[in-house]
GROMACS .gro file of C-alpha atoms in nm:
model
  113
    1UNK     CA    1   3.379  -1.908  -0.615
    2UNK     CA    2   3.069  -1.729  -0.733
    3UNK     CA    3   2.741  -1.901  -0.644
    4UNK     CA    4   2.569  -2.091  -0.922
    5UNK     CA    5   2.285  -1.924  -1.110
    6UNK     CA    6   2.064  -2.209  -0.992
    7UNK     CA    7   2.142  -2.137  -0.625
    8UNK     CA    8   2.081  -1.763  -0.667
    9UNK     CA    9   1.754  -1.828  -0.852
   10UNK     CA   10   1.642  -2.075  -0.584
   11UNK     CA   11   1.717  -1.830  -0.303
   12UNK     CA   12   1.530  -1.549  -0.482
   13UNK     CA   13   1.232  -1.772  -0.557
   14UNK     CA   14   1.212  -1.909  -0.202
   15UNK     CA   15   1.230  -1.564  -0.038
   16UNK     CA   16   0.968  -1.419  -0.274
   17UNK     CA   17   0.735  -1.709  -0.188
   18UNK     CA   18   0.678  -1.567   0.162
   19UNK     CA   19   0.368  -1.355   0.214
   20UNK     CA   20   0.468  -0.999   0.291
   21UNK     CA   21   0.788  -0.993   0.082
   22UNK     CA   22   0.732  -0.765  -0.217
   23UNK     CA   23   1.085  -0.761  -0.356
   24UNK     CA   24   1.449  -0.826  -0.283
   25UNK     CA   25   1.789  -0.705  -0.396
   26UNK     CA   26   2.161  -0.703  -0.311
   27UNK     CA   27   2.190  -1.078  -0.255
   28UNK     CA   28   2.544  -1.179  -0.162
   29UNK     CA   29   2.640  -1.544  -0.111
   30UNK     CA   30   2.965  -1.677   0.036
   31UNK     CA   31   3.028  -2.052   0.031
   32UNK     CA   32   3.306  -2.184   0.250
   33UNK     CA   33   3.237  -2.555   0.202
   34UNK     CA   34   2.984  -2.809   0.323
   35UNK     CA   35   2.731  -2.654   0.565
   36UNK     CA   36   2.930  -2.330   0.569
   37UNK     CA   37   2.729  -2.104   0.342
   38UNK     CA   38   2.650  -1.746   0.442
   39UNK     CA   39   2.427  -1.498   0.259
   40UNK     CA   40   2.289  -1.149   0.301
   41UNK     CA   41   1.997  -0.989   0.119
   42UNK     CA   42   1.772  -0.685   0.137
   43UNK     CA   43   1.400  -0.774   0.149
   44UNK     CA   44   1.132  -0.519   0.069
   45UNK     CA   45   0.812  -0.513   0.275
   46UNK     CA   46   0.517  -0.274   0.281
   47UNK     CA   47   0.607   0.026   0.498
   48UNK     CA   48   0.245   0.041   0.614
   49UNK     CA   49   0.264  -0.308   0.767
   50UNK     CA   50   0.322  -0.339   1.141
   51UNK     CA   51   0.698  -0.364   1.201
   52UNK     CA   52   0.650  -0.659   1.437
   53UNK     CA   53   0.481  -0.857   1.158
   54UNK     CA   54   0.755  -0.767   0.909
   55UNK     CA   55   1.026  -0.859   1.159
   56UNK     CA   56   0.857  -1.193   1.229
   57UNK     CA   57   0.848  -1.271   0.854
   58UNK     CA   58   1.222  -1.197   0.827
   59UNK     CA   59   1.303  -1.410   1.132
   60UNK     CA   60   1.105  -1.701   0.986
   61UNK     CA   61   1.285  -1.678   0.652
   62UNK     CA   62   1.629  -1.674   0.817
   63UNK     CA   63   1.536  -1.971   1.038
   64UNK     CA   64   1.389  -2.167   0.744
   65UNK     CA   65   1.701  -2.115   0.531
   66UNK     CA   66   1.928  -2.241   0.808
   67UNK     CA   67   1.708  -2.545   0.877
   68UNK     CA   68   1.621  -2.637   0.516
   69UNK     CA   69   1.937  -2.536   0.324
   70UNK     CA   70   2.211  -2.491   0.588
   71UNK     CA   71   2.245  -2.130   0.471
   72UNK     CA   72   2.317  -1.872   0.739
   73UNK     CA   73   2.104  -1.590   0.596
   74UNK     CA   74   2.095  -1.235   0.730
   75UNK     CA   75   1.817  -1.012   0.597
   76UNK     CA   76   1.809  -0.634   0.593
   77UNK     CA   77   1.451  -0.509   0.609
   78UNK     CA   78   1.362  -0.241   0.352
   79UNK     CA   79   1.019  -0.082   0.406
   80UNK     CA   80   0.863   0.037   0.079
   81UNK     CA   81   0.572   0.281   0.051
   82UNK     CA   82   0.310   0.114  -0.167
   83UNK     CA   83  -0.008   0.313  -0.115
   84UNK     CA   84   0.099   0.669  -0.202
   85UNK     CA   85  -0.013   0.774  -0.550
   86UNK     CA   86   0.254   1.043  -0.597
   87UNK     CA   87   0.537   0.813  -0.487
   88UNK     CA   88   0.412   0.537  -0.718
   89UNK     CA   89   0.393   0.780  -1.013
   90UNK     CA   90   0.746   0.906  -0.948
   91UNK     CA   91   0.878   0.550  -0.922
   92UNK     CA   92   0.733   0.461  -1.263
   93UNK     CA   93   0.871   0.782  -1.415
   94UNK     CA   94   1.222   0.730  -1.276
   95UNK     CA   95   1.222   0.361  -1.370
   96UNK     CA   96   1.132   0.454  -1.730
   97UNK     CA   97   1.420   0.703  -1.741
   98UNK     CA   98   1.665   0.445  -1.607
   99UNK     CA   99   1.546   0.187  -1.862
  100UNK     CA  100   1.599   0.435  -2.145
  101UNK     CA  101   1.957   0.500  -2.032
  102UNK     CA  102   2.061   0.134  -2.047
  103UNK     CA  103   1.916  -0.213  -2.009
  104UNK     CA  104   2.228  -0.302  -1.808
  105UNK     CA  105   2.130  -0.086  -1.509
  106UNK     CA  106   1.832  -0.098  -1.277
  107UNK     CA  107   1.679   0.083  -0.985
  108UNK     CA  108   1.590  -0.055  -0.646
  109UNK     CA  109   1.496   0.072  -0.304
  110UNK     CA  110   1.311   0.379  -0.438
  111UNK     CA  111   1.211   0.627  -0.166
  112UNK     CA  112   1.068   0.976  -0.156
  113UNK     CA  113   1.150   1.168   0.161
   0.00000   0.00000   0.00000
């Protein structure tokens, strides 16, 4: 069964409440009965932040979800450049183009290499 909208919203809200998490996407939840819920998600963090700090944040979130909600959560860390003017301008430009194409699609995990 698909997870309830309430559960998905609660997971999103809880993850975004942690300092250092600037976004998330690709949440997948599998419920196999009482105390047998598994989820994966991609969490965006500032690429400029020390990787040890970002990793610690992710570990704390996973541990908190298991302890507080009995959800076995696995997080993929997505570093996002936030302080580069050109990258930020391109992201806004591309996002505007995507929005003009359709309100049913969106962009995430934007990177300039």
